[in-house]
XYZ file of C-alpha atoms in Angstrom:
765
model
C -21.615 -23.445 -9.542
C -21.332 -23.202 -5.397
C -17.801 -24.648 -4.269
C -18.420 -26.248 -0.788
C -14.973 -28.137 -0.226
C -14.791 -30.690 2.437
C -11.494 -29.674 4.492
C -9.195 -33.096 3.837
C -9.968 -32.741 -0.546
C -9.262 -28.955 0.130
C -5.905 -30.613 1.521
C -5.607 -33.056 -1.028
C -6.292 -30.552 -3.674
C -3.152 -28.421 -2.031
C -1.110 -30.739 -2.360
C -2.459 -31.790 -5.604
C -1.803 -28.140 -6.993
C 1.977 -27.969 -5.246
C 2.740 -31.583 -7.097
C 3.275 -33.498 -4.549
C 2.170 -33.917 -0.757
C 5.541 -33.211 0.743
C 5.570 -29.688 -0.735
C 3.448 -28.486 1.366
C 5.496 -28.571 4.230
C 7.394 -25.120 1.955
C 4.197 -22.737 2.417
C 2.914 -21.192 5.777
C -0.777 -22.809 5.513
C -2.297 -19.436 5.354
C -0.504 -18.981 2.056
C -1.285 -22.339 1.137
C -5.015 -22.649 1.771
C -5.202 -19.098 -0.021
C -3.687 -19.870 -2.886
C -5.228 -23.738 -3.599
C -9.316 -22.582 -3.039
C -11.482 -22.155 -6.153
C -13.447 -19.124 -6.025
C -17.109 -20.220 -5.928
C -18.186 -18.891 -8.838
C -22.273 -18.466 -9.190
C -23.310 -15.621 -10.930
C -19.536 -14.743 -12.715
C -20.084 -11.361 -11.221
C -18.651 -9.405 -8.233
C -21.998 -10.495 -5.812
C -19.625 -13.709 -6.092
C -17.526 -11.791 -2.885
C -19.733 -12.325 0.048
C -16.926 -11.144 2.291
C -14.337 -8.161 2.036
C -11.545 -8.187 4.732
C -9.870 -4.778 4.454
C -6.597 -4.752 6.070
C -5.051 -1.013 6.032
C -0.528 -1.117 7.431
C 1.309 1.675 8.010
C 3.938 3.949 5.879
C 5.670 2.398 2.760
C 5.758 3.473 -0.530
C 5.511 1.742 -3.760
C 9.166 2.378 -4.242
C 10.186 1.652 -1.086
C 9.195 -2.069 -1.166
C 8.859 -2.694 -5.256
C 10.983 -0.160 -7.242
C 12.696 -3.339 -8.030
C 10.243 -6.143 -8.609
C 9.662 -7.590 -11.967
C 6.371 -6.513 -14.318
C 5.419 -3.179 -12.680
C 6.424 0.536 -12.498
C 9.540 0.592 -10.633
C 12.641 1.826 -10.988
C 13.149 0.366 -14.434
C 10.891 3.106 -15.453
C 12.202 4.355 -19.256
C 9.883 7.761 -18.596
C 11.227 9.075 -15.433
C 9.762 12.810 -14.757
C 12.567 15.332 -15.366
C 14.135 17.613 -13.134
C 15.375 20.889 -12.936
C 18.459 20.138 -12.884
C 18.443 18.286 -16.201
C 18.607 14.557 -14.335
C 15.520 12.397 -13.668
C 13.909 12.318 -10.420
C 15.965 9.446 -9.028
C 18.747 11.719 -8.941
C 17.402 14.048 -6.237
C 19.397 17.205 -5.382
C 21.549 17.155 -2.320
C 21.018 20.126 0.030
C 24.330 19.842 0.878
C 26.504 22.473 -1.014
C 28.656 20.767 -3.763
C 26.684 17.609 -2.626
C 26.219 14.597 -5.217
C 22.826 13.473 -6.516
C 20.820 10.888 -3.857
C 19.726 7.947 -5.995
C 18.011 4.643 -4.521
C 19.785 2.460 -2.613
C 19.216 -1.136 -0.273
C 18.428 -0.963 2.892
C 20.303 -4.071 2.951
C 19.492 -6.058 5.749
C 22.274 -8.377 5.423
C 24.778 -5.987 7.175
C 22.427 -3.630 8.823
C 19.114 -3.460 11.459
C 17.163 -2.014 7.953
C 13.778 -4.067 8.848
C 13.429 -1.561 11.744
C 12.980 1.662 12.639
C 14.508 4.491 10.126
C 11.327 6.155 9.286
C 11.379 10.004 7.347
C 9.416 12.810 8.231
C 5.811 12.538 6.933
C 3.431 15.233 7.780
C 1.499 18.193 5.458
C 4.224 20.789 5.489
C 7.108 18.894 5.046
C 5.147 16.336 2.363
C 3.990 19.680 0.392
C 8.009 21.521 0.486
C 9.040 17.848 -0.916
C 6.627 17.791 -3.766
C 6.828 20.725 -4.908
C 3.810 21.053 -6.489
C 4.940 18.454 -8.928
C 8.548 19.251 -9.173
C 9.380 16.487 -7.140
C 13.058 18.001 -6.576
C 13.295 18.209 -2.830
C 12.681 14.310 -1.658
C 16.691 14.982 0.401
C 15.701 18.851 1.824
C 12.582 17.750 3.644
C 12.827 14.024 4.192
C 16.824 13.023 4.712
C 18.806 10.352 2.633
C 16.619 7.853 4.107
C 13.758 8.280 2.122
C 15.565 6.941 -0.961
C 16.037 3.547 0.849
C 14.431 0.376 -1.212
C 14.291 -3.215 -0.571
C 15.191 -6.153 -2.521
C 13.626 -9.340 -2.705
C 16.010 -11.291 -0.182
C 14.980 -8.429 2.232
C 11.586 -8.918 1.854
C 10.467 -11.853 0.523
C 6.865 -12.812 2.237
C 6.061 -8.815 0.500
C 7.086 -9.988 -2.889
C 5.545 -13.728 -2.642
C 2.377 -12.115 -1.851
C 2.688 -9.855 -4.991
C 3.557 -12.903 -6.969
C 1.110 -14.866 -5.964
C -2.148 -12.402 -6.021
C -2.492 -8.963 -7.558
C -0.063 -6.313 -6.920
C -1.307 -2.904 -7.707
C 1.439 -0.319 -9.375
C -0.887 2.977 -9.437
C -2.751 2.960 -6.062
C -2.076 6.037 -4.216
C -3.086 7.220 -1.059
C -5.301 10.033 -0.934
C -3.370 12.985 0.946
C 0.243 14.534 0.816
C 0.522 14.248 5.181
C -0.016 11.455 7.335
C -1.747 8.765 9.299
C -5.116 10.148 10.218
C -6.014 12.198 7.213
C -5.352 9.190 5.153
C -7.324 6.588 7.013
C -9.969 9.661 7.317
C -10.330 9.106 3.564
C -10.422 5.497 3.772
C -13.007 4.707 6.727
C -15.449 7.639 4.816
C -14.549 8.471 1.457
C -13.190 12.230 1.989
C -10.294 13.968 4.213
C -12.878 17.162 3.795
C -16.708 18.228 4.510
C -18.162 16.911 1.380
C -21.240 19.548 2.434
C -18.539 22.505 1.912
C -17.291 21.057 -1.212
C -20.544 20.478 -2.833
C -20.965 24.533 -2.179
C -17.672 25.130 -3.837
C -15.862 25.784 -0.436
C -12.505 25.032 -0.013
C -11.921 23.837 3.665
C -9.657 25.030 6.563
C -8.848 23.176 9.654
C -11.874 23.520 11.040
C -13.956 21.012 8.311
C -10.427 19.338 7.250
C -7.832 17.184 8.697
C -3.899 18.255 7.428
C -2.252 16.659 10.198
C -2.796 13.631 12.814
C -5.453 15.132 15.291
C -8.815 13.648 15.699
C -8.029 10.429 15.717
C -5.862 10.516 18.904
C -7.789 10.702 21.887
C -7.176 11.991 25.185
C -4.933 10.868 27.322
C -2.749 10.947 24.049
C -2.483 14.392 22.306
C -0.481 15.074 19.451
C 2.160 17.347 20.456
C 5.114 18.021 17.723
C 4.804 14.693 15.679
C 4.858 12.354 19.152
C 2.020 10.839 20.799
C 2.338 12.248 24.325
C 1.184 9.571 27.357
C -0.836 10.987 29.886
C -1.663 8.954 33.233
C -4.779 7.334 31.778
C -7.587 8.703 33.874
C -10.817 9.637 32.151
C -10.471 6.546 29.678
C -13.624 4.774 30.765
C -16.736 5.625 32.545
C -17.159 3.243 35.832
C -20.462 3.639 35.923
C -21.471 2.412 32.194
C -18.021 0.810 31.452
C -18.054 3.196 27.986
C -15.208 4.919 27.118
C -14.875 8.454 27.567
C -12.596 9.406 25.608
C -11.639 13.216 25.416
C -10.507 14.888 22.109
C -8.485 17.699 20.985
C -10.801 18.623 17.939
C -13.691 18.906 16.423
C -15.906 15.569 15.484
C -16.443 15.547 11.402
C -20.227 14.643 10.814
C -21.048 13.143 7.580
C -21.104 9.401 7.199
C -18.295 6.849 7.484
C -18.387 3.718 5.277
C -19.583 1.809 8.685
C -22.388 4.013 8.964
C -23.329 3.662 5.189
C -23.147 -0.291 5.972
C -25.127 0.063 9.123
C -27.974 2.421 7.293
C -28.237 -0.141 4.023
C -28.564 -3.458 6.518
C -24.716 -4.812 5.569
C -23.254 -6.521 7.569
C -19.771 -5.187 8.849
C -17.483 -5.455 12.022
C -14.384 -3.974 13.010
C -11.570 -6.470 14.007
C -9.099 -4.865 16.945
C -7.616 -4.370 20.137
C -8.967 -0.799 21.050
C -6.179 -0.683 24.099
C -3.708 -1.073 20.964
C -4.518 0.328 18.069
C -1.395 3.096 18.583
C -3.306 5.395 20.495
C -5.954 5.283 18.387
C -4.318 6.765 14.912
C -5.222 3.828 13.274
C -8.976 3.912 13.635
C -9.913 6.728 11.227
C -13.727 6.614 12.268
C -12.391 7.839 15.906
C -12.721 11.290 13.772
C -16.589 11.391 13.377
C -19.532 12.217 15.753
C -21.263 8.660 15.224
C -17.876 6.920 16.752
C -17.627 9.577 19.103
C -21.078 9.695 20.668
C -21.699 5.827 20.157
C -22.312 3.833 23.827
C -23.003 0.482 24.732
C -25.334 -1.706 23.010
C -25.578 0.306 19.842
C -24.481 -1.212 16.541
C -21.529 1.414 16.075
C -20.327 0.383 19.428
C -20.428 -3.080 19.579
C -19.126 -3.698 15.768
C -16.706 -0.183 15.878
C -15.592 0.295 19.436
C -14.970 -3.061 21.448
C -12.000 -5.825 20.674
C -10.611 -7.944 23.550
C -9.591 -6.142 26.420
C -11.147 -3.116 26.117
C -14.184 -4.210 28.708
C -12.249 -4.500 31.647
C -8.816 -2.866 30.658
C -7.758 0.753 29.657
C -5.401 2.344 27.201
C -2.646 1.714 29.500
C -3.503 -1.913 31.067
C -1.741 -3.033 28.295
C 1.991 -3.092 27.619
C 1.666 -1.322 23.963
C 3.783 -3.510 21.188
C 3.068 -6.899 23.128
C 3.074 -9.333 20.181
C 0.393 -10.878 21.587
C -2.062 -8.191 21.988
C -3.446 -9.893 18.841
C -6.218 -11.942 20.019
C -9.139 -10.307 17.950
C -7.392 -12.808 16.136
C -8.883 -15.548 17.421
C -12.427 -13.774 17.001
C -11.708 -13.220 13.333
C -10.607 -17.355 13.131
C -13.796 -18.471 15.272
C -16.496 -16.249 12.825
C -14.812 -17.649 9.998
C -15.013 -21.563 11.141
C -18.360 -20.403 12.213
C -19.796 -18.862 8.830
C -20.243 -15.611 10.786
C -18.073 -13.948 9.468
C -19.817 -10.217 7.895
C -20.250 -9.238 4.583
C -17.910 -6.314 5.442
C -14.639 -6.517 7.728
C -11.945 -4.349 8.592
C -8.699 -5.574 10.888
C -6.554 -2.719 12.842
C -3.007 -3.885 13.360
C -1.106 -3.483 16.481
C 1.059 -1.105 17.249
C 3.466 -4.246 16.911
C 2.784 -5.632 13.664
C 1.527 -2.548 12.051
C 4.640 -2.404 9.673
C 5.545 1.383 10.357
C 8.786 1.805 10.532
C 8.875 2.845 13.811
C 6.703 -0.540 14.741
C 9.030 -2.980 16.763
C 7.610 -5.395 15.172
C 9.089 -4.376 11.878
C 8.511 -5.071 8.101
C 8.702 -9.164 8.930
C 5.912 -8.670 11.967
C 4.033 -7.143 9.689
C 4.531 -9.930 7.415
C 3.311 -12.268 10.304
C 0.307 -10.353 10.983
C -0.918 -10.504 7.319
C -0.097 -14.460 7.138
C -2.094 -14.739 10.607
C -4.840 -12.832 8.763
C -4.776 -15.229 5.947
C -4.626 -17.852 8.495
C -7.934 -17.036 9.857
C -9.516 -16.193 6.397
C -8.565 -19.894 5.139
C -9.150 -21.210 8.380
C -12.773 -22.412 6.745
C -12.596 -23.249 2.646
C -15.727 -22.732 2.121
C -15.636 -19.110 3.488
C -12.301 -18.534 1.606
C -13.537 -19.074 -1.318
C -16.426 -16.502 -1.333
C -13.881 -13.735 0.298
C -11.759 -10.601 -1.209
C -9.184 -9.204 1.404
C -7.581 -5.551 0.985
C -3.959 -5.235 2.132
C -2.751 -1.462 1.530
C -1.002 0.751 3.391
C -1.929 4.229 4.782
C 0.652 6.832 3.302
C 4.170 6.481 1.895
C 5.399 7.764 5.779
C 8.104 9.759 3.698
C 9.465 7.065 1.667
C 10.821 8.422 -1.991
C 8.268 7.061 -5.355
C 9.012 8.596 -8.723
C 5.861 8.310 -10.170
C 3.997 11.905 -10.548
C 1.082 12.311 -8.243
C -2.533 12.316 -10.204
C -3.582 15.389 -8.624
C -5.518 18.572 -9.318
C -3.939 21.546 -10.730
C -1.881 23.289 -8.185
C -1.751 27.080 -7.992
C 1.682 28.757 -9.078
C 3.100 31.584 -6.355
C 1.034 34.208 -8.214
C -2.114 32.210 -7.716
C -2.700 31.327 -11.344
C -4.177 27.430 -12.122
C -1.676 25.930 -13.524
C -4.092 23.417 -15.898
C -7.522 22.887 -16.298
C -10.453 20.271 -15.563
C -13.365 18.836 -16.968
C -14.032 18.606 -13.376
C -15.248 21.477 -10.881
C -12.143 21.853 -8.621
C -14.051 24.846 -6.381
C -13.912 22.298 -2.941
C -11.274 20.456 -3.762
C -8.309 22.230 -1.912
C -7.025 22.973 1.237
C -7.038 27.019 2.791
C -4.097 26.600 5.280
C -6.015 29.553 6.933
C -2.473 31.908 6.802
C -0.168 32.547 4.021
C 3.136 30.195 3.515
C 5.356 29.969 7.038
C 2.376 30.162 8.838
C 0.232 26.870 10.340
C 0.859 23.934 7.953
C 3.281 25.564 5.394
C 6.714 25.746 5.969
C 8.599 29.097 4.856
C 10.599 28.295 2.789
C 7.496 26.223 0.387
C 7.296 29.282 -1.454
C 6.104 28.227 -5.036
C 2.400 27.986 -4.476
C 0.752 30.052 -1.999
C -2.036 29.270 0.791
C -4.474 27.055 -1.251
C -2.891 23.348 -2.028
C -4.808 20.353 -3.837
C -5.646 17.987 -1.355
C -4.692 14.530 -3.627
C -3.585 12.585 -4.840
C -0.235 11.733 -3.137
C 2.312 9.193 -3.546
C 1.903 5.376 -4.657
C 1.556 3.009 -1.614
C 1.308 -1.242 -2.211
C -2.042 -2.426 -2.768
C -2.277 -5.944 -2.729
C -5.632 -7.765 -3.595
C -5.679 -11.418 -2.483
C -8.249 -13.324 -3.501
C -9.534 -16.771 -5.555
C -10.328 -14.114 -8.024
C -6.682 -12.484 -8.361
C -4.612 -15.422 -8.081
C -1.340 -15.668 -10.365
C 0.951 -12.822 -9.781
C -1.217 -10.165 -11.724
C -0.588 -6.279 -11.849
C -3.143 -4.189 -11.713
C -2.042 -0.405 -13.308
C -5.209 1.463 -12.771
C -5.019 4.631 -11.292
C -6.566 3.890 -7.451
C -6.369 5.586 -4.366
C -8.241 5.379 -0.672
C -11.521 6.273 -2.424
C -11.296 3.405 -4.223
C -12.620 0.822 -1.243
C -15.586 3.141 -0.790
C -16.547 2.337 -4.035
C -16.026 -1.118 -4.578
C -18.436 -1.295 -1.538
C -21.158 0.569 -3.427
C -20.323 -1.848 -6.221
C -21.021 -4.724 -4.585
C -23.632 -3.792 -1.710
C -25.106 -1.112 -3.981
C -24.751 1.380 -1.539
C -23.783 5.328 -1.751
C -21.015 7.079 -0.510
C -21.713 10.595 -0.946
C -18.916 11.811 0.448
C -15.855 10.682 -2.396
C -15.951 13.625 -4.565
C -16.585 13.936 -8.509
C -12.827 14.336 -8.962
C -11.946 11.208 -7.280
C -14.885 9.485 -9.111
C -13.440 10.621 -12.419
C -10.194 9.433 -11.557
C -9.723 7.103 -9.111
C -11.374 3.112 -10.149
C -13.177 1.201 -7.887
C -10.936 -1.924 -8.302
C -13.187 -4.014 -9.902
C -10.789 -4.406 -12.785
C -8.222 -6.542 -9.997
C -10.701 -9.354 -10.186
C -11.673 -11.981 -13.028
C -14.949 -12.643 -12.168
C -16.063 -14.987 -14.936
C -13.262 -17.321 -15.113
C -10.970 -17.287 -11.987
C -9.738 -20.510 -11.196
C -6.112 -21.087 -12.144
C -4.411 -23.945 -9.926
C -0.968 -22.796 -10.226
C 0.017 -22.507 -6.938
C 3.903 -20.607 -6.074
C 5.945 -20.974 -3.467
C 5.902 -18.807 -0.323
C 8.282 -17.782 2.023
C 7.364 -18.587 5.851
C 6.733 -15.249 8.410
C 6.213 -16.980 11.636
C 10.073 -16.915 12.454
C 9.910 -13.115 12.348
C 10.567 -12.673 15.952
C 14.039 -14.468 15.251
C 14.475 -12.582 12.119
C 14.012 -9.317 14.338
C 16.695 -10.357 17.063
C 19.499 -10.847 14.308
C 18.321 -7.726 12.818
C 18.802 -5.721 16.199
C 22.065 -7.049 16.571
C 23.094 -5.224 13.255
C 23.496 -2.055 14.566
C 25.258 -0.562 11.433
C 22.349 2.090 11.141
C 24.021 4.317 8.541
C 23.709 1.737 6.277
C 20.095 2.457 6.342
C 19.262 6.416 6.578
C 22.357 7.238 4.793
C 22.979 6.607 0.983
C 26.311 4.771 -0.061
C 28.786 7.427 -1.063
C 29.427 5.575 -4.456
C 25.859 5.483 -5.827
C 24.546 2.197 -6.583
C 23.231 1.401 -10.114
C 19.299 1.474 -10.562
C 17.840 -1.971 -10.667
C 14.599 -3.452 -11.305
C 14.195 -7.184 -11.862
C 13.859 -8.188 -15.792
C 10.909 -9.491 -17.201
C 6.623 -9.218 -17.380
C 4.119 -10.401 -15.588
C 0.083 -11.010 -16.114
C -1.526 -7.386 -16.803
C -4.796 -6.721 -16.281
C -7.416 -4.754 -18.731
C -7.404 -1.160 -18.150
C -10.342 1.281 -19.024
C -8.092 3.989 -20.736
C -7.884 5.490 -24.271
C -6.256 8.706 -23.738
C -5.401 10.830 -26.790
C -2.779 13.936 -26.811
C -2.011 15.861 -29.997
C -0.028 19.437 -30.697
C -1.387 22.118 -33.007
C 0.974 24.798 -33.924
C -1.186 28.318 -34.363
C 0.008 30.956 -36.183
C 2.037 33.713 -34.239
C 4.271 30.657 -32.867
C 1.611 29.716 -30.537
C 0.912 26.041 -29.640
C -1.804 23.941 -28.264
C -1.959 20.659 -26.457
C -5.344 18.728 -26.755
C -5.950 16.228 -24.350
C -9.017 13.593 -25.364
C -10.740 10.801 -23.719
C -12.310 8.488 -25.326
C -12.130 5.580 -22.778
C -14.000 4.689 -19.580
C -12.265 6.150 -16.818
C -10.905 9.832 -16.574
C -7.331 10.455 -16.435
C -5.023 12.968 -14.803
C -2.501 13.952 -17.580
C 0.970 15.501 -16.501
C 2.807 18.280 -19.037
C 6.533 18.853 -17.903
C 7.838 21.811 -19.716
C 11.477 21.016 -20.152
C 12.672 24.720 -21.269
C 11.125 25.662 -18.118
C 11.156 22.749 -15.235
C 11.820 25.697 -12.662
C 7.860 26.035 -12.908
C 5.197 24.051 -11.364
C 4.121 21.746 -14.251
C 0.660 21.875 -15.465
C -2.278 19.410 -14.331
C -5.509 18.775 -16.725
C -8.484 16.208 -16.005
C -9.991 14.856 -18.436
C -13.217 12.903 -17.676
C -14.035 9.741 -19.897
C -15.569 11.115 -22.957
C -14.180 14.708 -23.263
C -11.768 17.024 -24.007
C -9.691 20.010 -23.332
C -7.621 21.997 -25.111
C -4.629 25.111 -23.400
C -1.892 26.844 -24.895
C 1.913 27.790 -24.767
C 3.187 31.046 -26.634
C 6.145 29.578 -27.315
C 6.973 32.621 -29.535
C 6.746 35.131 -26.678
C 8.914 33.105 -24.336
C 11.484 31.126 -26.261
C 11.725 32.294 -29.841
C 9.253 29.932 -30.811
C 10.989 26.556 -29.289
C 9.088 24.034 -27.457
C 10.131 20.678 -25.117
C 6.670 19.105 -24.052
C 6.544 15.744 -21.868
C 3.070 14.611 -21.375
C 2.235 11.503 -18.616
C -0.147 9.616 -17.881
C -1.424 6.278 -16.094
C 0.484 3.274 -16.842
C 3.419 4.426 -19.179
C 1.024 6.902 -21.120
C 3.629 8.944 -22.571
C 3.762 11.920 -25.632
C 6.587 14.352 -26.119
C 5.906 17.496 -28.249
C 9.367 19.415 -29.628
C 10.210 21.924 -32.251
C 10.161 25.237 -33.544
C 6.459 26.970 -33.992
C 7.958 30.227 -35.516
C 9.879 27.987 -38.364
C 7.048 26.052 -38.574
C 4.849 29.220 -39.230
C 7.293 30.023 -42.418
C 7.298 26.845 -43.895
C 5.404 25.426 -46.812
C 5.134 22.090 -45.562
C 3.131 21.871 -41.879
C 2.256 18.671 -40.241
C 0.544 17.531 -37.676
C 0.624 13.768 -35.761
C -2.426 11.974 -34.239
C -1.691 8.465 -33.207
C -5.193 6.640 -33.119
C -6.150 3.101 -31.935
C -8.172 0.080 -33.038
C -9.022 -1.211 -29.771
C -11.053 -4.418 -31.642
C -7.449 -5.602 -33.074
C -4.676 -3.904 -30.524
C -3.025 -1.687 -33.543
C -1.958 1.361 -33.564
C -1.852 3.957 -36.855
C -0.082 7.451 -36.777
C -2.209 9.963 -38.919
C -0.161 12.879 -40.341
C -2.357 15.781 -41.749
C -0.390 18.334 -43.611
C -2.111 21.781 -43.431
C 0.629 23.907 -45.554
C 0.862 24.654 -49.452
C 3.603 22.085 -50.170
C 4.293 18.229 -50.003
C 6.886 17.097 -47.375
C 8.174 13.592 -45.223
C 8.367 12.580 -41.844
C 10.042 9.724 -40.769
C 9.020 6.999 -37.942
C 11.359 5.097 -35.823
C 10.605 2.451 -33.202
C 12.565 3.235 -29.870
C 11.597 0.042 -28.191
C 9.126 -3.738 -29.277
C 10.278 -3.695 -32.820
C 13.762 -4.195 -35.144
C 12.191 -3.214 -38.324
C 11.753 0.426 -39.453
C 12.317 3.343 -39.888
C 9.911 4.509 -42.115
C 8.791 7.360 -44.299
C 5.929 8.728 -44.904
C 5.434 11.205 -47.991
C 2.257 13.826 -47.577
C 0.919 16.005 -50.153
C -0.554 19.699 -49.466
C -3.567 19.936 -48.222
C -3.829 15.992 -47.583
C -3.373 13.194 -44.992
C -1.261 10.060 -44.864
C -1.368 6.841 -42.453
C 0.908 4.582 -40.803
C -0.545 0.876 -39.472
C 1.107 -1.494 -36.959
C -0.292 -4.380 -35.740
C 1.406 -4.878 -31.802
C 0.492 -8.601 -31.286
C 4.335 -9.353 -30.652
C 4.219 -7.010 -27.898
C 1.623 -7.019 -25.432
C 0.277 -4.196 -27.436
C 2.908 -1.951 -26.254
C 4.454 0.564 -28.357
C 6.949 2.978 -28.651
C 7.976 4.758 -31.699
C 9.288 9.001 -32.727
C 7.863 11.291 -35.255
C 10.214 13.569 -36.923
C 10.268 16.175 -40.077
C 11.634 19.380 -40.458
C 11.287 22.046 -37.128
C 9.245 19.183 -35.219
C 9.170 15.845 -33.458
C 6.458 13.472 -31.837
C 6.775 10.872 -29.394
C 4.160 8.342 -28.468
C 4.294 5.335 -26.318
C 1.827 3.598 -24.522
C -0.146 0.647 -24.728
C -3.455 0.022 -26.753
C -6.314 -1.532 -24.453
C -8.408 -3.678 -26.094
C -10.532 -4.429 -23.266
C -8.463 -7.935 -22.749
C -5.819 -8.560 -20.224
C -2.035 -8.384 -21.533
C 1.460 -8.436 -20.121
C 3.031 -5.126 -17.982
C 5.546 -3.308 -20.417
C 8.198 -5.619 -21.983
C 10.811 -2.932 -22.070
C 10.451 -1.823 -18.295
C 14.013 -2.300 -16.740
C 15.595 -3.623 -20.550
C 18.103 -0.712 -20.170
C 19.083 -1.203 -16.626
C 20.650 -4.694 -18.129
C 22.101 -3.910 -21.298
């Protein structure tokens, strides 16, 4: 049924949803209208989305914004990855000798200028060094203490309210462990390295890839030591043709951008922007490509991708950069909505002032106001909004801390050994530094690996999915990255983005799980804060000069905090398995299997050797891998392995393989699911000569148990639990002589559920 809602009825419906007409004054008009409009359901599929609008802001990690938000994987994570110090990833080592560990701390906007400024290093060399190929223990050394700063709901009310009103993704990662341009190039094209070379299995150097900001900063702006250096502006526009005559410091990429793909398929598109104020080109990832660099007036690429208010009569230096009044491209967006000419796909580029970057003068509040202005434009026509999906994300994490293991391809250790495996071919998925560690893009102290480095994924960043199909305060915990936008466009328009690699297609989702296309129309409308007063907020912030409270951790560490409670959680495509088998002579094998619909990365942290790079295993849907640990040769048979996967999937395997060899009772444990009912069961097979017993203990969600299971020689025993009372979440430990196994996660049934009910409870005990 088509929803064509007259404006008077639209506003009346909005008032009714709030409970009273007077409540209309509580909300900004943009948010009120966005929440009140029903989706125009015609087919009950993605085809009902007629307009896709995409806004990428700047430089915020997920934990930095939402580590304290209720019902997401934040600071209340019960299974943070372990560090070599014996503590969790939340206790970052201090590079100062004898200095205390640095923990997450609030950037308190009540006492300090916390909403403006205070970014951290975030380029390829320092990002690689801080990550330590998955050890995640040098954030302070290479970022500084400001990396651990985060906000509470009181500091960034609009961002929290937007997440509470619509859908927030807590498994969305930026694509490359570096800065702006590389990630925006992925976002705008599907790849940051030459896909033709990748198909040949060739790892790219900087000749055919973008490790640091370079290609999107045209002359008169050059990237020099991390700063945009402004020249005199000459040569900006050809006076004979009025065409841009940018000069570029690096070669152009030649594969298709997403606009190129859409143009060839006859899908309408436009980039709403101010070409004079897009942070010197950095936010326009298409400037790295030949098709945009050579576009001339009158061509579709030029008219839809290289124009914007002020660009015909002025150059980069004729508009005051950072001016809040330079966002007049939003007037065109609003008019296109009112005229019914909004393209099928639109990108909105923020101005430098409102980009939400830590270094932007508009700060966090200004960025919130830009989002509100875009929503105001999109909801100017209820009929158009009822057919629109609005994606808001961030290009990269700046250098802000995020605690979740990055689902990357396996790293190489310093000896050139690949630390993991993949069912997807990995040749071509790496960046070749083109020189040894200590040269070019790798800092001299980053010696844990060699010159070949994984090209993704990277840290989590926020992703809001705002639409009539995603209202209600949901969380989607599927793994996504910047290629997911390209895959969403593929799904909606039947196009193909050739640049997206098979590895990304295996691991990253296409964002369709964020939507309820069949029955989306929920009248619930939460309260949203006002953003139009952001200049007053920033003025008050600038009056607070105590920036030390923003950039330096307090002398007395703050306890970890996350709001208690759950939120609605979208169904996920995962059905993952990891089991351990002890072989003869003390060898331990792990088997990683995937019977779900989406590939996944398994991370293995060896708690007896946390000085080593963790192993990573990419397993496509319907496939499995096996790898071995020679425990007898290294640890007298002892082992303690922790396995992490998406959405709180955790398996731990601990024991003594040599003692197991000598025992008469030799149990092997498997966890199986019943997707139809959401139940879980444990199977214990005894491969030994004698009967034995295991004990099963619930660690969360249940108060009954423990349970014992007797298993005869050569027999298999089984225990079964219904998970209806926990939203299908489970966490239990199986113990016996010389071994311990722990299993935690959520059973997926294809139906929506709730976020982890045990999240953050230990912080409030």
